[in-house]
Amino acid sequence: MSVRAPSSPRLCAVLTIDQATYDAIVAHAKRDHPDECCGIVAGPEGSDRPERFIEMINAAGSPTFYEFDSTELLALYKEMWANDEEPVIVYHSHTATEAYPSRTDIGLASEPNAHYVLVSTREHGNNEGPVEFRSYRIIDGEVTEEEVTVVAQLPARSN
Amino acid sequence: MAIEVRIPTILRTYTGGEKAVDAEGATLAALIDDLEARHTGIKDRLIDNGDLRRFVNVYINDEDVRFIGGLEAALSDGDQVVVLPAVAGGAA
Protein backbone atom coordinates (compact mmCIF):
# COMPACT_ATOMS: atom_id res chain seq x y z
CA MET A 1 0.00 0.00 0.00
CA SER A 2 1.28 3.43 -0.84
CA VAL A 3 1.40 6.25 1.64
CA ARG A 4 -1.18 8.82 0.73
CA ALA A 5 -0.96 12.55 1.21
CA PRO A 6 -3.75 14.15 3.20
CA SER A 7 -6.64 14.98 0.90
CA SER A 8 -7.02 18.48 2.23
CA PRO A 9 -4.33 20.98 3.22
CA ARG A 10 -5.98 21.78 6.53
CA LEU A 11 -5.57 18.21 7.72
CA CYS A 12 -2.81 18.42 10.24
CA ALA A 13 -1.29 15.91 12.58
CA VAL A 14 -2.45 17.61 15.75
CA LEU A 15 -5.79 17.98 17.44
CA THR A 16 -5.89 21.25 19.36
CA ILE A 17 -8.70 21.25 21.91
CA ASP A 18 -9.56 23.57 24.77
CA GLN A 19 -9.57 22.29 28.34
CA ALA A 20 -13.31 22.78 28.91
CA THR A 21 -14.25 20.71 25.84
CA TYR A 22 -11.70 18.04 26.76
CA ASP A 23 -13.15 17.88 30.28
CA ALA A 24 -16.72 17.70 28.93
CA ILE A 25 -15.88 14.71 26.72
CA VAL A 26 -14.16 12.91 29.61
CA ALA A 27 -17.07 13.65 31.97
CA HIS A 28 -19.56 12.29 29.43
CA ALA A 29 -17.51 9.10 29.02
CA LYS A 30 -17.29 8.56 32.79
CA ARG A 31 -20.99 9.26 33.31
CA ASP A 32 -22.15 6.81 30.63
CA HIS A 33 -19.71 4.03 31.60
CA PRO A 34 -20.16 1.02 31.21
CA ASP A 35 -22.06 2.00 28.06
CA GLU A 36 -20.25 3.79 25.29
CA CYS A 37 -20.87 7.52 25.03
CA CYS A 38 -20.81 9.52 21.80
CA GLY A 39 -21.01 13.05 20.48
CA ILE A 40 -19.62 15.71 18.24
CA VAL A 41 -17.73 18.95 18.59
CA ALA A 42 -18.75 21.23 15.74
CA GLY A 43 -16.80 24.14 14.34
CA PRO A 44 -16.89 26.55 11.42
CA GLU A 45 -16.47 24.72 8.09
CA GLY A 46 -12.84 24.42 7.15
CA SER A 47 -11.58 25.99 10.39
CA ASP A 48 -10.43 22.82 12.19
CA ARG A 49 -11.64 24.51 15.42
CA PRO A 50 -13.67 22.32 17.78
CA GLU A 51 -15.88 25.04 19.27
CA ARG A 52 -19.37 23.71 19.99
CA PHE A 53 -19.66 20.61 22.18
CA ILE A 54 -22.74 18.48 21.45
CA GLU A 55 -23.44 15.45 23.58
CA MET A 56 -25.49 12.80 21.77
CA ILE A 57 -27.49 9.90 23.11
CA ASN A 58 -26.12 6.49 22.25
CA ALA A 59 -29.26 5.03 20.63
CA ALA A 60 -27.66 1.58 20.85
CA GLY A 61 -27.31 1.94 24.65
CA SER A 62 -24.53 -0.63 24.58
CA PRO A 63 -21.13 -1.25 26.18
CA THR A 64 -19.72 -2.28 22.79
CA PHE A 65 -21.54 -0.19 20.19
CA TYR A 66 -22.70 3.37 19.62
CA GLU A 67 -25.00 4.93 17.10
CA PHE A 68 -26.66 8.34 16.89
CA ASP A 69 -30.43 8.14 16.65
CA SER A 70 -31.33 8.77 12.98
CA THR A 71 -33.80 11.57 13.73
CA GLU A 72 -31.36 13.33 16.08
CA LEU A 73 -28.60 12.85 13.51
CA LEU A 74 -30.60 14.73 10.87
CA ALA A 75 -31.53 17.50 13.32
CA LEU A 76 -27.87 17.89 14.29
CA TYR A 77 -26.65 18.09 10.69
CA LYS A 78 -29.37 20.55 9.69
CA GLU A 79 -28.31 22.76 12.57
CA MET A 80 -24.67 22.55 11.50
CA TRP A 81 -25.55 23.32 7.86
CA ALA A 82 -27.55 26.35 8.96
CA ASN A 83 -24.52 27.57 10.95
CA ASP A 84 -21.96 26.72 8.23
CA GLU A 85 -20.43 24.25 10.65
CA GLU A 86 -19.07 20.75 10.27
CA PRO A 87 -18.16 18.00 12.73
CA VAL A 88 -14.57 18.81 13.74
CA ILE A 89 -14.47 16.05 16.36
CA VAL A 90 -16.51 12.84 16.45
CA TYR A 91 -15.95 11.23 19.83
CA HIS A 92 -16.94 8.02 21.56
CA SER A 93 -15.72 5.86 24.40
CA HIS A 94 -14.51 2.31 24.73
CA THR A 95 -15.34 0.99 28.16
CA ALA A 96 -13.37 -2.27 28.37
CA THR A 97 -10.70 -1.89 25.72
CA GLU A 98 -8.03 0.58 24.69
CA ALA A 99 -8.72 3.95 23.08
CA TYR A 100 -7.88 2.72 19.60
CA PRO A 101 -10.33 2.46 16.66
CA SER A 102 -11.86 -1.00 16.37
CA ARG A 103 -12.56 -2.65 13.05
CA THR A 104 -16.16 -1.44 13.39
CA ASP A 105 -14.98 2.13 14.04
CA ILE A 106 -12.78 2.04 10.96
CA GLY A 107 -15.43 0.47 8.73
CA LEU A 108 -18.09 2.99 9.73
CA ALA A 109 -15.98 6.16 9.86
CA SER A 110 -17.65 8.49 7.39
CA GLU A 111 -16.35 11.97 8.14
CA PRO A 112 -13.02 12.32 6.33
CA ASN A 113 -12.48 15.82 7.74
CA ALA A 114 -13.10 14.92 11.38
CA HIS A 115 -10.78 14.05 14.22
CA TYR A 116 -12.00 10.78 15.69
CA VAL A 117 -11.47 11.00 19.45
CA LEU A 118 -11.55 7.85 21.55
CA VAL A 119 -11.66 7.82 25.32
CA SER A 120 -11.15 4.62 27.27
CA THR A 121 -12.80 4.35 30.66
CA ARG A 122 -11.57 0.80 31.29
CA GLU A 123 -9.27 1.83 34.17
CA HIS A 124 -11.52 3.86 36.45
CA GLY A 125 -15.03 3.50 35.04
CA ASN A 126 -17.40 6.07 36.55
CA ASN A 127 -14.81 7.20 39.10
CA GLU A 128 -12.23 9.93 39.24
CA GLY A 129 -8.89 9.13 37.68
CA PRO A 130 -7.06 9.47 34.41
CA VAL A 131 -8.44 8.17 31.12
CA GLU A 132 -6.84 7.39 27.80
CA PHE A 133 -7.76 10.21 25.40
CA ARG A 134 -6.48 9.73 21.86
CA SER A 135 -7.25 11.17 18.45
CA TYR A 136 -7.14 9.76 14.92
CA ARG A 137 -7.86 10.47 11.31
CA ILE A 138 -9.74 7.64 9.67
CA ILE A 139 -9.80 7.96 5.89
CA ASP A 140 -10.62 5.14 3.45
CA GLY A 141 -9.93 2.56 6.12
CA GLU A 142 -6.56 4.04 7.04
CA VAL A 143 -5.99 5.10 10.64
CA THR A 144 -3.47 7.81 11.51
CA GLU A 145 -2.99 8.72 15.14
CA GLU A 146 -2.33 12.36 15.87
CA GLU A 147 -1.05 14.33 18.80
CA VAL A 148 -3.57 15.92 21.18
CA THR A 149 -2.73 19.40 22.45
CA VAL A 150 -4.94 20.69 25.25
CA VAL A 151 -4.94 24.47 25.60
CA ALA A 152 -6.64 26.73 28.13
CA GLN A 153 -8.53 28.38 25.28
CA LEU A 154 -8.45 28.06 21.51
CA PRO A 155 -6.43 30.86 19.89
CA ALA A 156 -8.43 33.79 18.55
CA ARG A 157 -9.98 33.17 15.12
CA SER A 158 -7.76 34.29 12.29
CA ASN A 159 -10.61 35.76 10.21
CA MET B 1 -39.51 17.04 -12.17
CA ALA B 2 -36.53 17.82 -9.97
CA ILE B 3 -35.74 16.61 -6.52
CA GLU B 4 -32.84 18.06 -4.59
CA VAL B 5 -30.57 15.49 -3.00
CA ARG B 6 -28.19 16.56 -0.26
CA ILE B 7 -24.91 14.65 -0.56
CA PRO B 8 -22.69 13.97 2.48
CA THR B 9 -18.99 14.93 2.42
CA ILE B 10 -17.83 11.35 1.97
CA LEU B 11 -19.87 10.87 -1.23
CA ARG B 12 -18.98 14.19 -2.86
CA THR B 13 -16.19 12.48 -4.78
CA TYR B 14 -19.05 11.17 -6.96
CA THR B 15 -20.67 14.58 -7.48
CA GLY B 16 -17.60 16.62 -8.36
CA GLY B 17 -17.62 18.14 -4.88
CA GLU B 18 -21.24 19.31 -5.08
CA LYS B 19 -23.11 19.39 -1.75
CA ALA B 20 -26.48 19.00 -3.42
CA VAL B 21 -27.52 17.65 -6.82
CA ASP B 22 -30.81 17.32 -8.68
CA ALA B 23 -32.28 13.98 -9.67
CA GLU B 24 -35.61 12.51 -10.74
CA GLY B 25 -37.74 9.56 -9.80
CA ALA B 26 -41.20 8.66 -8.53
CA THR B 27 -39.75 6.38 -5.86
CA LEU B 28 -36.51 6.38 -3.90
CA ALA B 29 -35.33 3.38 -5.93
CA ALA B 30 -35.93 5.26 -9.20
CA LEU B 31 -34.23 8.35 -7.80
CA ILE B 32 -31.14 6.34 -6.86
CA ASP B 33 -31.03 4.82 -10.37
CA ASP B 34 -31.19 8.32 -11.82
CA LEU B 35 -28.41 9.46 -9.45
CA GLU B 36 -26.33 6.52 -10.63
CA ALA B 37 -26.86 7.55 -14.27
CA ARG B 38 -25.55 11.02 -13.47
CA HIS B 39 -22.89 10.09 -10.87
CA THR B 40 -21.55 6.63 -11.66
CA GLY B 41 -20.65 4.56 -8.63
CA ILE B 42 -22.83 6.30 -6.08
CA LYS B 43 -25.56 3.60 -6.07
CA ASP B 44 -23.21 0.98 -4.67
CA ARG B 45 -22.50 3.27 -1.70
CA LEU B 46 -26.21 3.48 -0.92
CA ILE B 47 -27.51 0.03 -1.75
CA ASP B 48 -26.30 -3.43 -0.89
CA ASN B 49 -28.04 -6.61 -2.06
CA GLY B 50 -31.05 -4.66 -3.28
CA ASP B 51 -31.66 -2.87 0.00
CA LEU B 52 -30.58 0.37 1.58
CA ARG B 53 -27.28 -0.08 3.40
CA ARG B 54 -27.67 -0.52 7.14
CA PHE B 55 -25.43 2.44 7.99
CA VAL B 56 -26.72 4.90 5.41
CA ASN B 57 -29.68 7.07 6.36
CA VAL B 58 -31.92 8.61 3.72
CA TYR B 59 -34.58 11.17 4.60
CA ILE B 60 -37.43 12.49 2.49
CA ASN B 61 -38.68 15.84 3.78
CA ASP B 62 -37.02 15.07 7.15
CA GLU B 63 -38.54 11.59 7.50
CA ASP B 64 -36.28 8.57 7.72
CA VAL B 65 -37.29 6.48 4.68
CA ARG B 66 -37.15 3.32 6.80
CA PHE B 67 -40.46 4.46 8.31
CA ILE B 68 -42.13 5.41 5.01
CA GLY B 69 -41.54 2.47 2.70
CA GLY B 70 -37.78 2.31 2.25
CA LEU B 71 -36.76 2.13 -1.41
CA GLU B 72 -40.44 2.15 -2.40
CA ALA B 73 -41.06 5.47 -0.65
CA ALA B 74 -42.90 7.83 -3.01
CA LEU B 75 -41.37 11.08 -4.23
CA SER B 76 -42.85 14.11 -5.89
CA ASP B 77 -41.57 17.29 -7.42
CA GLY B 78 -39.97 19.62 -4.94
CA ASP B 79 -39.29 16.98 -2.30
CA GLN B 80 -36.03 17.24 -0.44
CA VAL B 81 -33.88 14.18 -0.01
CA VAL B 82 -30.97 14.03 2.43
CA VAL B 83 -28.37 11.27 2.52
CA LEU B 84 -26.41 10.97 5.76
CA PRO B 85 -24.09 8.16 6.79
CA ALA B 86 -24.76 6.86 10.28
CA VAL B 87 -22.43 8.09 12.99
CA ALA B 88 -21.71 4.77 14.61
CA GLY B 89 -19.01 2.40 15.74
CA GLY B 90 -17.82 0.82 18.93
CA ALA B 91 -15.50 -1.70 20.47
CA ALA B 92 -17.48 -4.74 19.27
Coordinates of C-alpha atoms in Angstrom, one line a residue:
Chain A
M1 CA 0.0 0.0 0.0
S2 CA 1.3 3.4 -0.8
V3 CA 1.4 6.3 1.6
R4 CA -1.2 8.8 0.7
A5 CA -1.0 12.5 1.2
P6 CA -3.7 14.1 3.2
S7 CA -6.6 15.0 0.9
S8 CA -7.0 18.5 2.2
P9 CA -4.3 21.0 3.2
R10 CA -6.0 21.8 6.5
L11 CA -5.6 18.2 7.7
C12 CA -2.8 18.4 10.2
A13 CA -1.3 15.9 12.6
V14 CA -2.5 17.6 15.8
L15 CA -5.8 18.0 17.4
T16 CA -5.9 21.2 19.4
I17 CA -8.7 21.3 21.9
D18 CA -9.6 23.6 24.8
Q19 CA -9.6 22.3 28.3
A20 CA -13.3 22.8 28.9
T21 CA -14.3 20.7 25.8
Y22 CA -11.7 18.0 26.8
D23 CA -13.2 17.9 30.3
A24 CA -16.7 17.7 28.9
I25 CA -15.9 14.7 26.7
V26 CA -14.2 12.9 29.6
A27 CA -17.1 13.7 32.0
H28 CA -19.6 12.3 29.4
A29 CA -17.5 9.1 29.0
K30 CA -17.3 8.6 32.8
R31 CA -21.0 9.3 33.3
D32 CA -22.1 6.8 30.6
H33 CA -19.7 4.0 31.6
P34 CA -20.2 1.0 31.2
D35 CA -22.1 2.0 28.1
E36 CA -20.2 3.8 25.3
C37 CA -20.9 7.5 25.0
C38 CA -20.8 9.5 21.8
G39 CA -21.0 13.1 20.5
I40 CA -19.6 15.7 18.2
V41 CA -17.7 18.9 18.6
A42 CA -18.8 21.2 15.7
G43 CA -16.8 24.1 14.3
P44 CA -16.9 26.5 11.4
E45 CA -16.5 24.7 8.1
G46 CA -12.8 24.4 7.1
S47 CA -11.6 26.0 10.4
D48 CA -10.4 22.8 12.2
R49 CA -11.6 24.5 15.4
P50 CA -13.7 22.3 17.8
E51 CA -15.9 25.0 19.3
R52 CA -19.4 23.7 20.0
F53 CA -19.7 20.6 22.2
I54 CA -22.7 18.5 21.4
E55 CA -23.4 15.5 23.6
M56 CA -25.5 12.8 21.8
I57 CA -27.5 9.9 23.1
N58 CA -26.1 6.5 22.2
A59 CA -29.3 5.0 20.6
A60 CA -27.7 1.6 20.8
G61 CA -27.3 1.9 24.6
S62 CA -24.5 -0.6 24.6
P63 CA -21.1 -1.2 26.2
T64 CA -19.7 -2.3 22.8
F65 CA -21.5 -0.2 20.2
Y66 CA -22.7 3.4 19.6
E67 CA -25.0 4.9 17.1
F68 CA -26.7 8.3 16.9
D69 CA -30.4 8.1 16.6
S70 CA -31.3 8.8 13.0
T71 CA -33.8 11.6 13.7
E72 CA -31.4 13.3 16.1
L73 CA -28.6 12.9 13.5
L74 CA -30.6 14.7 10.9
A75 CA -31.5 17.5 13.3
L76 CA -27.9 17.9 14.3
Y77 CA -26.6 18.1 10.7
K78 CA -29.4 20.6 9.7
E79 CA -28.3 22.8 12.6
M80 CA -24.7 22.6 11.5
W81 CA -25.5 23.3 7.9
A82 CA -27.6 26.3 9.0
N83 CA -24.5 27.6 10.9
D84 CA -22.0 26.7 8.2
E85 CA -20.4 24.2 10.7
E86 CA -19.1 20.8 10.3
P87 CA -18.2 18.0 12.7
V88 CA -14.6 18.8 13.7
I89 CA -14.5 16.0 16.4
V90 CA -16.5 12.8 16.4
Y91 CA -16.0 11.2 19.8
H92 CA -16.9 8.0 21.6
S93 CA -15.7 5.9 24.4
H94 CA -14.5 2.3 24.7
T95 CA -15.3 1.0 28.2
A96 CA -13.4 -2.3 28.4
T97 CA -10.7 -1.9 25.7
E98 CA -8.0 0.6 24.7
A99 CA -8.7 4.0 23.1
Y100 CA -7.9 2.7 19.6
P101 CA -10.3 2.5 16.7
S102 CA -11.9 -1.0 16.4
R103 CA -12.6 -2.7 13.0
T104 CA -16.2 -1.4 13.4
D105 CA -15.0 2.1 14.0
I106 CA -12.8 2.0 11.0
G107 CA -15.4 0.5 8.7
L108 CA -18.1 3.0 9.7
A109 CA -16.0 6.2 9.9
S110 CA -17.7 8.5 7.4
E111 CA -16.4 12.0 8.1
P112 CA -13.0 12.3 6.3
N113 CA -12.5 15.8 7.7
A114 CA -13.1 14.9 11.4
H115 CA -10.8 14.1 14.2
Y116 CA -12.0 10.8 15.7
V117 CA -11.5 11.0 19.4
L118 CA -11.5 7.9 21.6
V119 CA -11.7 7.8 25.3
S120 CA -11.1 4.6 27.3
T121 CA -12.8 4.3 30.7
R122 CA -11.6 0.8 31.3
E123 CA -9.3 1.8 34.2
H124 CA -11.5 3.9 36.4
G125 CA -15.0 3.5 35.0
N126 CA -17.4 6.1 36.5
N127 CA -14.8 7.2 39.1
E128 CA -12.2 9.9 39.2
G129 CA -8.9 9.1 37.7
P130 CA -7.1 9.5 34.4
V131 CA -8.4 8.2 31.1
E132 CA -6.8 7.4 27.8
F133 CA -7.8 10.2 25.4
R134 CA -6.5 9.7 21.9
S135 CA -7.3 11.2 18.4
Y136 CA -7.1 9.8 14.9
R137 CA -7.9 10.5 11.3
I138 CA -9.7 7.6 9.7
I139 CA -9.8 8.0 5.9
D140 CA -10.6 5.1 3.4
G141 CA -9.9 2.6 6.1
E142 CA -6.6 4.0 7.0
V143 CA -6.0 5.1 10.6
T144 CA -3.5 7.8 11.5
E145 CA -3.0 8.7 15.1
E146 CA -2.3 12.4 15.9
E147 CA -1.0 14.3 18.8
V148 CA -3.6 15.9 21.2
T149 CA -2.7 19.4 22.5
V150 CA -4.9 20.7 25.3
V151 CA -4.9 24.5 25.6
A152 CA -6.6 26.7 28.1
Q153 CA -8.5 28.4 25.3
L154 CA -8.5 28.1 21.5
P155 CA -6.4 30.9 19.9
A156 CA -8.4 33.8 18.5
R157 CA -10.0 33.2 15.1
S158 CA -7.8 34.3 12.3
N159 CA -10.6 35.8 10.2
Chain B
M1 CA -39.5 17.0 -12.2
A2 CA -36.5 17.8 -10.0
I3 CA -35.7 16.6 -6.5
E4 CA -32.8 18.1 -4.6
V5 CA -30.6 15.5 -3.0
R6 CA -28.2 16.6 -0.3
I7 CA -24.9 14.6 -0.6
P8 CA -22.7 14.0 2.5
T9 CA -19.0 14.9 2.4
I10 CA -17.8 11.4 2.0
L11 CA -19.9 10.9 -1.2
R12 CA -19.0 14.2 -2.9
T13 CA -16.2 12.5 -4.8
Y14 CA -19.1 11.2 -7.0
T15 CA -20.7 14.6 -7.5
G16 CA -17.6 16.6 -8.4
G17 CA -17.6 18.1 -4.9
E18 CA -21.2 19.3 -5.1
K19 CA -23.1 19.4 -1.7
A20 CA -26.5 19.0 -3.4
V21 CA -27.5 17.7 -6.8
D22 CA -30.8 17.3 -8.7
A23 CA -32.3 14.0 -9.7
E24 CA -35.6 12.5 -10.7
G25 CA -37.7 9.6 -9.8
A26 CA -41.2 8.7 -8.5
T27 CA -39.8 6.4 -5.9
L28 CA -36.5 6.4 -3.9
A29 CA -35.3 3.4 -5.9
A30 CA -35.9 5.3 -9.2
L31 CA -34.2 8.4 -7.8
I32 CA -31.1 6.3 -6.9
D33 CA -31.0 4.8 -10.4
D34 CA -31.2 8.3 -11.8
L35 CA -28.4 9.5 -9.5
E36 CA -26.3 6.5 -10.6
A37 CA -26.9 7.5 -14.3
R38 CA -25.6 11.0 -13.5
H39 CA -22.9 10.1 -10.9
T40 CA -21.6 6.6 -11.7
G41 CA -20.6 4.6 -8.6
I42 CA -22.8 6.3 -6.1
K43 CA -25.6 3.6 -6.1
D44 CA -23.2 1.0 -4.7
R45 CA -22.5 3.3 -1.7
L46 CA -26.2 3.5 -0.9
I47 CA -27.5 0.0 -1.8
D48 CA -26.3 -3.4 -0.9
N49 CA -28.0 -6.6 -2.1
G50 CA -31.0 -4.7 -3.3
D51 CA -31.7 -2.9 0.0
L52 CA -30.6 0.4 1.6
R53 CA -27.3 -0.1 3.4
R54 CA -27.7 -0.5 7.1
F55 CA -25.4 2.4 8.0
V56 CA -26.7 4.9 5.4
N57 CA -29.7 7.1 6.4
V58 CA -31.9 8.6 3.7
Y59 CA -34.6 11.2 4.6
I60 CA -37.4 12.5 2.5
N61 CA -38.7 15.8 3.8
D62 CA -37.0 15.1 7.1
E63 CA -38.5 11.6 7.5
D64 CA -36.3 8.6 7.7
V65 CA -37.3 6.5 4.7
R66 CA -37.2 3.3 6.8
F67 CA -40.5 4.5 8.3
I68 CA -42.1 5.4 5.0
G69 CA -41.5 2.5 2.7
G70 CA -37.8 2.3 2.3
L71 CA -36.8 2.1 -1.4
E72 CA -40.4 2.1 -2.4
A73 CA -41.1 5.5 -0.7
A74 CA -42.9 7.8 -3.0
L75 CA -41.4 11.1 -4.2
S76 CA -42.8 14.1 -5.9
D77 CA -41.6 17.3 -7.4
G78 CA -40.0 19.6 -4.9
D79 CA -39.3 17.0 -2.3
Q80 CA -36.0 17.2 -0.4
V81 CA -33.9 14.2 0.0
V82 CA -31.0 14.0 2.4
V83 CA -28.4 11.3 2.5
L84 CA -26.4 11.0 5.8
P85 CA -24.1 8.2 6.8
A86 CA -24.8 6.9 10.3
V87 CA -22.4 8.1 13.0
A88 CA -21.7 4.8 14.6
G89 CA -19.0 2.4 15.7
G90 CA -17.8 0.8 18.9
A91 CA -15.5 -1.7 20.5
A92 CA -17.5 -4.7 19.3

